[in-house]
């Protein structure tokens, strides 16, 4: 996915949805199916942002462009600020950057051991095995609790992914285990060094209680954080208000996206979109890989 000469001058056609998941992580559809779903919902520029992997890029780019859509390569990188789970969207980075690859491989590998530990914990009280989970995980996919949720649903221990998350998978039930994730400062630096554009996903999401501190956000901006995903169904209004002031102070990029996971979540492609000028700013800033035009 080399930058083609002249691609900088191409105009972006919205609507743009820059946060979509496939079976390469915890979505329920193939990368090509995700692109057709986006197209069906009117999206014309789309990014695939699987958790900690770029494995779906080639398939998604082919599908998107054959549907007449523009494709932006992306990823949602797992990070952690103390106990707080932080997701960093990364666009247009070099997928072969050695340091970034090593870090995402470390996260993906640790996610496997962690999922096995969660399943072992659950297996003490419920009939659930690691094989159940494997049969709901795409080969080579980044494993997460959604795959365990699917296995719980198949076993009749929950009706939907969401019910599993509110029940057995909820930390209060005592089966939860964490996985390795880098500090957000490290994520942002690695993405920037790989020529990418880092944007904090759902920065004020309600479930993850309390945002990162203002001090940390300022530090991340100094390290090259490009912006915030402000239009996302999980963001709280109060948090977004605070973030809008930071955006204005630093002239940051603002995005809006669906966080589509196929049938795994109610989120639908195009339910939030990113303005054309913001997509253009992301493209102007990303130097590690290029958008793929139809
Ligand atoms: P993990 O990273 O393995 O801890 O799992 C977190 C992932 O689960 C997130 O990326 C979400 O996509 C997904 N998730 C979180 N809550 C829910 C929910 N209530 N229903 C469906 N998926 C969820
Ligand atoms: Fe997810
Ligand atoms: Fe996320
Ligand atoms: Zn996501």
GROMACS .gro file of C-alpha atoms in nm, residues 37-294:
model
  258
   37UNK     CA    1  -2.204  -0.344   0.497
   38UNK     CA    2  -2.049   0.003   0.512
   39UNK     CA    3  -2.133   0.060   0.146
   40UNK     CA    4  -2.493  -0.054   0.200
   41UNK     CA    5  -2.524   0.203   0.478
   42UNK     CA    6  -2.407   0.480   0.245
   43UNK     CA    7  -2.045   0.503   0.361
   44UNK     CA    8  -1.806   0.606   0.082
   45UNK     CA    9  -1.474   0.630   0.269
   46UNK     CA   10  -1.400   0.356   0.523
   47UNK     CA   11  -1.117   0.249   0.752
   48UNK     CA   12  -1.074  -0.103   0.889
   49UNK     CA   13  -0.953  -0.073   1.249
   50UNK     CA   14  -0.922  -0.421   1.395
   51UNK     CA   15  -0.775  -0.448   1.743
   52UNK     CA   16  -0.394  -0.478   1.736
   53UNK     CA   17  -0.370  -0.619   1.381
   54UNK     CA   18  -0.344  -0.514   1.018
   55UNK     CA   19  -0.432  -0.862   0.886
   56UNK     CA   20  -0.754  -0.748   0.717
   57UNK     CA   21  -0.614  -0.454   0.518
   58UNK     CA   22  -0.556  -0.619   0.179
   59UNK     CA   23  -0.895  -0.792   0.165
   60UNK     CA   24  -1.078  -0.479   0.284
   61UNK     CA   25  -0.894  -0.252   0.039
   62UNK     CA   26  -0.985  -0.477  -0.255
   63UNK     CA   27  -1.348  -0.500  -0.151
   64UNK     CA   28  -1.381  -0.129  -0.079
   65UNK     CA   29  -1.229  -0.010  -0.405
   66UNK     CA   30  -1.429  -0.258  -0.613
   67UNK     CA   31  -1.740  -0.102  -0.456
   68UNK     CA   32  -1.615   0.245  -0.553
   69UNK     CA   33  -1.515   0.337  -0.197
   70UNK     CA   34  -1.193   0.490  -0.066
   71UNK     CA   35  -1.009   0.274   0.190
   72UNK     CA   36  -0.801   0.402   0.480
   73UNK     CA   37  -0.574   0.149   0.650
   74UNK     CA   38  -0.617   0.158   1.027
   75UNK     CA   39  -0.591  -0.027   1.357
   76UNK     CA   40  -0.723   0.015   1.712
   77UNK     CA   41  -0.429  -0.036   1.944
   78UNK     CA   42  -0.483  -0.151   2.303
   79UNK     CA   43  -0.317   0.063   2.570
   80UNK     CA   44  -0.352   0.103   2.945
   81UNK     CA   45  -0.325   0.404   3.175
   82UNK     CA   46  -0.300   0.248   3.522
   83UNK     CA   47  -0.628   0.047   3.545
   84UNK     CA   48  -0.792   0.238   3.262
   85UNK     CA   49  -0.823   0.066   2.924
   86UNK     CA   50  -0.733   0.313   2.647
   87UNK     CA   51  -0.788   0.246   2.277
   88UNK     CA   52  -0.569   0.434   2.030
   89UNK     CA   53  -0.686   0.444   1.669
   90UNK     CA   54  -0.396   0.455   1.425
   91UNK     CA   55  -0.424   0.547   1.058
   92UNK     CA   56  -0.186   0.531   0.762
   93UNK     CA   57   0.111   0.387   0.951
   94UNK     CA   58   0.367   0.150   0.801
   95UNK     CA   59   0.239  -0.204   0.870
   96UNK     CA   60   0.598  -0.334   0.846
   97UNK     CA   61   0.743  -0.098   1.106
   98UNK     CA   62   0.946  -0.335   1.325
   99UNK     CA   63   0.886  -0.168   1.662
  100UNK     CA   64   0.511  -0.125   1.617
  101UNK     CA   65   0.478  -0.481   1.485
  102UNK     CA   66   0.670  -0.622   1.780
  103UNK     CA   67   0.446  -0.436   2.023
  104UNK     CA   68   0.118  -0.543   1.860
  105UNK     CA   69   0.244  -0.902   1.840
  106UNK     CA   70   0.322  -0.888   2.211
  107UNK     CA   71  -0.030  -0.761   2.286
  108UNK     CA   72  -0.196  -1.023   2.064
  109UNK     CA   73   0.009  -1.305   2.216
  110UNK     CA   74  -0.067  -1.196   2.571
  111UNK     CA   75  -0.437  -1.168   2.484
  112UNK     CA   76  -0.437  -1.543   2.408
  113UNK     CA   77  -0.297  -1.642   2.748
  114UNK     CA   78  -0.532  -1.398   2.916
  115UNK     CA   79  -0.838  -1.535   2.735
  116UNK     CA   80  -0.732  -1.888   2.835
  117UNK     CA   81  -0.710  -1.774   3.199
  118UNK     CA   82  -1.057  -1.618   3.184
  119UNK     CA   83  -1.198  -1.938   3.031
  120UNK     CA   84  -1.027  -2.148   3.298
  121UNK     CA   85  -1.183  -1.925   3.567
  122UNK     CA   86  -1.528  -1.951   3.411
  123UNK     CA   87  -1.481  -2.326   3.354
  124UNK     CA   88  -1.471  -2.381   3.731
  125UNK     CA   89  -1.838  -2.279   3.755
  126UNK     CA   90  -1.982  -2.324   3.406
  127UNK     CA   91  -1.944  -2.575   3.121
  128UNK     CA   92  -1.709  -2.372   2.899
  129UNK     CA   93  -1.388  -2.489   2.733
  130UNK     CA   94  -1.105  -2.325   2.544
  131UNK     CA   95  -1.210  -2.523   2.234
  132UNK     CA   96  -1.551  -2.353   2.251
  133UNK     CA   97  -1.376  -2.017   2.229
  134UNK     CA   98  -1.139  -2.126   1.952
  135UNK     CA   99  -1.433  -2.234   1.741
  136UNK     CA  100  -1.566  -1.877   1.761
  137UNK     CA  101  -1.236  -1.708   1.680
  138UNK     CA  102  -1.118  -1.645   1.324
  139UNK     CA  103  -0.780  -1.802   1.250
  140UNK     CA  104  -0.505  -1.562   1.353
  141UNK     CA  105  -0.760  -1.314   1.487
  142UNK     CA  106  -0.686  -1.091   1.784
  143UNK     CA  107  -0.865  -1.274   2.067
  144UNK     CA  108  -1.088  -1.080   2.304
  145UNK     CA  109  -1.372  -1.119   2.547
  146UNK     CA  110  -1.623  -1.095   2.258
  147UNK     CA  111  -1.507  -1.440   2.141
  148UNK     CA  112  -1.561  -1.578   2.490
  149UNK     CA  113  -1.903  -1.409   2.485
  150UNK     CA  114  -1.989  -1.589   2.160
  151UNK     CA  115  -1.888  -1.921   2.317
  152UNK     CA  116  -2.106  -1.845   2.621
  153UNK     CA  117  -2.399  -1.769   2.388
  154UNK     CA  118  -2.342  -2.096   2.200
  155UNK     CA  119  -2.347  -2.280   2.534
  156UNK     CA  120  -2.674  -2.110   2.626
  157UNK     CA  121  -2.506  -1.927   2.916
  158UNK     CA  122  -2.600  -1.585   2.772
  159UNK     CA  123  -2.842  -1.472   2.504
  160UNK     CA  124  -2.622  -1.209   2.338
  161UNK     CA  125  -2.269  -1.072   2.353
  162UNK     CA  126  -2.399  -0.775   2.550
  163UNK     CA  127  -2.570  -1.002   2.804
  164UNK     CA  128  -2.244  -1.196   2.846
  165UNK     CA  129  -2.056  -0.867   2.905
  166UNK     CA  130  -2.311  -0.759   3.165
  167UNK     CA  131  -2.302  -1.103   3.328
  168UNK     CA  132  -2.028  -1.365   3.342
  169UNK     CA  133  -1.768  -1.147   3.167
  170UNK     CA  134  -1.821  -0.848   3.395
  171UNK     CA  135  -1.523  -0.796   3.628
  172UNK     CA  136  -1.757  -0.803   3.930
  173UNK     CA  137  -1.825  -1.172   3.863
  174UNK     CA  138  -1.461  -1.246   3.945
  175UNK     CA  139  -1.355  -1.430   3.628
  176UNK     CA  140  -1.192  -1.128   3.464
  177UNK     CA  141  -0.820  -1.115   3.385
  178UNK     CA  142  -0.630  -0.830   3.223
  179UNK     CA  143  -0.382  -0.851   2.936
  180UNK     CA  144  -0.057  -0.672   2.859
  181UNK     CA  145  -0.107  -0.332   2.698
  182UNK     CA  146   0.148  -0.051   2.667
  183UNK     CA  147   0.119   0.289   2.829
  184UNK     CA  148  -0.063   0.530   2.592
  185UNK     CA  149   0.255   0.742   2.567
  186UNK     CA  150   0.432   0.443   2.419
  187UNK     CA  151   0.144   0.364   2.180
  188UNK     CA  152   0.131   0.721   2.050
  189UNK     CA  153   0.510   0.734   2.005
  190UNK     CA  154   0.522   0.400   1.824
  191UNK     CA  155   0.238   0.499   1.588
  192UNK     CA  156   0.401   0.836   1.511
  193UNK     CA  157   0.740   0.671   1.452
  194UNK     CA  158   0.569   0.435   1.204
  195UNK     CA  159   0.437   0.735   1.008
  196UNK     CA  160   0.086   0.693   1.147
  197UNK     CA  161  -0.181   0.926   1.281
  198UNK     CA  162  -0.289   0.844   1.640
  199UNK     CA  163  -0.640   0.937   1.753
  200UNK     CA  164  -0.791   0.834   2.088
  201UNK     CA  165  -1.097   0.611   2.032
  202UNK     CA  166  -1.415   0.684   2.234
  203UNK     CA  167  -1.211   0.906   2.472
  204UNK     CA  168  -1.493   0.973   2.718
  205UNK     CA  169  -1.675   0.641   2.701
  206UNK     CA  170  -1.908   0.593   2.993
  207UNK     CA  171  -1.825   0.231   3.072
  208UNK     CA  172  -1.458   0.303   3.124
  209UNK     CA  173  -1.540   0.559   3.394
  210UNK     CA  174  -1.337   0.880   3.408
  211UNK     CA  175  -1.115   0.999   3.127
  212UNK     CA  176  -0.739   1.016   3.123
  213UNK     CA  177  -0.613   1.320   3.310
  214UNK     CA  178  -0.573   1.654   3.136
  215UNK     CA  179  -0.198   1.633   3.209
  216UNK     CA  180  -0.166   1.298   3.035
  217UNK     CA  181  -0.371   1.418   2.737
  218UNK     CA  182  -0.143   1.721   2.704
  219UNK     CA  183   0.160   1.491   2.719
  220UNK     CA  184   0.014   1.270   2.447
  221UNK     CA  185  -0.052   1.575   2.228
  222UNK     CA  186   0.312   1.679   2.273
  223UNK     CA  187   0.414   1.328   2.162
  224UNK     CA  188   0.208   1.361   1.842
  225UNK     CA  189  -0.147   1.260   1.933
  226UNK     CA  190  -0.350   1.398   1.641
  227UNK     CA  191  -0.701   1.406   1.780
  228UNK     CA  192  -1.006   1.249   1.942
  229UNK     CA  193  -1.297   1.038   1.821
  230UNK     CA  194  -1.566   1.265   1.964
  231UNK     CA  195  -1.871   1.134   1.779
  232UNK     CA  196  -1.908   0.781   1.914
  233UNK     CA  197  -2.210   0.638   2.090
  234UNK     CA  198  -2.015   0.555   2.407
  235UNK     CA  199  -1.883   0.907   2.471
  236UNK     CA  200  -2.045   1.100   2.753
  237UNK     CA  201  -2.163   1.454   2.690
  238UNK     CA  202  -1.973   1.596   2.986
  239UNK     CA  203  -1.645   1.436   2.881
  240UNK     CA  204  -1.687   1.544   2.521
  241UNK     CA  205  -1.738   1.903   2.635
  242UNK     CA  206  -1.402   1.903   2.812
  243UNK     CA  207  -1.233   1.743   2.511
  244UNK     CA  208  -1.378   2.001   2.271
  245UNK     CA  209  -1.191   2.273   2.461
  246UNK     CA  210  -0.863   2.079   2.431
  247UNK     CA  211  -0.932   2.029   2.059
  248UNK     CA  212  -0.980   2.404   2.012
  249UNK     CA  213  -0.665   2.491   2.208
  250UNK     CA  214  -0.445   2.259   2.005
  251UNK     CA  215  -0.634   2.260   1.673
  252UNK     CA  216  -0.671   1.882   1.687
  253UNK     CA  217  -0.846   1.647   1.445
  254UNK     CA  218  -1.198   1.535   1.543
  255UNK     CA  219  -1.353   1.217   1.407
  256UNK     CA  220  -1.689   1.043   1.426
  257UNK     CA  221  -1.734   0.672   1.367
  258UNK     CA  222  -1.958   0.375   1.429
  259UNK     CA  223  -1.723   0.115   1.583
  260UNK     CA  224  -1.919  -0.146   1.386
  261UNK     CA  225  -1.860  -0.507   1.501
  262UNK     CA  226  -2.104  -0.687   1.266
  263UNK     CA  227  -2.384  -0.853   1.462
  264UNK     CA  228  -2.170  -0.840   1.779
  265UNK     CA  229  -2.290  -0.491   1.876
  266UNK     CA  230  -2.587  -0.271   1.782
  267UNK     CA  231  -2.355  -0.009   1.624
  268UNK     CA  232  -2.426   0.037   1.251
  269UNK     CA  233  -2.188   0.168   0.980
  270UNK     CA  234  -2.230   0.539   0.919
  271UNK     CA  235  -2.417   0.606   1.246
  272UNK     CA  236  -2.144   0.865   1.310
  273UNK     CA  237  -1.922   1.009   1.040
  274UNK     CA  238  -1.605   1.215   1.003
  275UNK     CA  239  -1.608   1.545   0.811
  276UNK     CA  240  -1.425   1.551   0.476
  277UNK     CA  241  -1.175   1.818   0.589
  278UNK     CA  242  -1.082   1.605   0.892
  279UNK     CA  243  -1.026   1.298   0.672
  280UNK     CA  244  -0.808   1.518   0.448
  281UNK     CA  245  -0.603   1.623   0.752
  282UNK     CA  246  -0.552   1.260   0.853
  283UNK     CA  247  -0.437   1.176   0.500
  284UNK     CA  248  -0.204   1.477   0.486
  285UNK     CA  249  -0.045   1.372   0.816
  286UNK     CA  250  -0.006   0.998   0.756
  287UNK     CA  251   0.316   0.898   0.582
  288UNK     CA  252   0.354   0.526   0.658
  289UNK     CA  253   0.095   0.396   0.414
  290UNK     CA  254  -0.153   0.546   0.172
  291UNK     CA  255  -0.528   0.558   0.127
  292UNK     CA  256  -0.647   0.330  -0.151
  293UNK     CA  257  -0.870   0.507  -0.402
  294UNK     CA  258  -1.125   0.329  -0.625
   0.00000   0.00000   0.00000
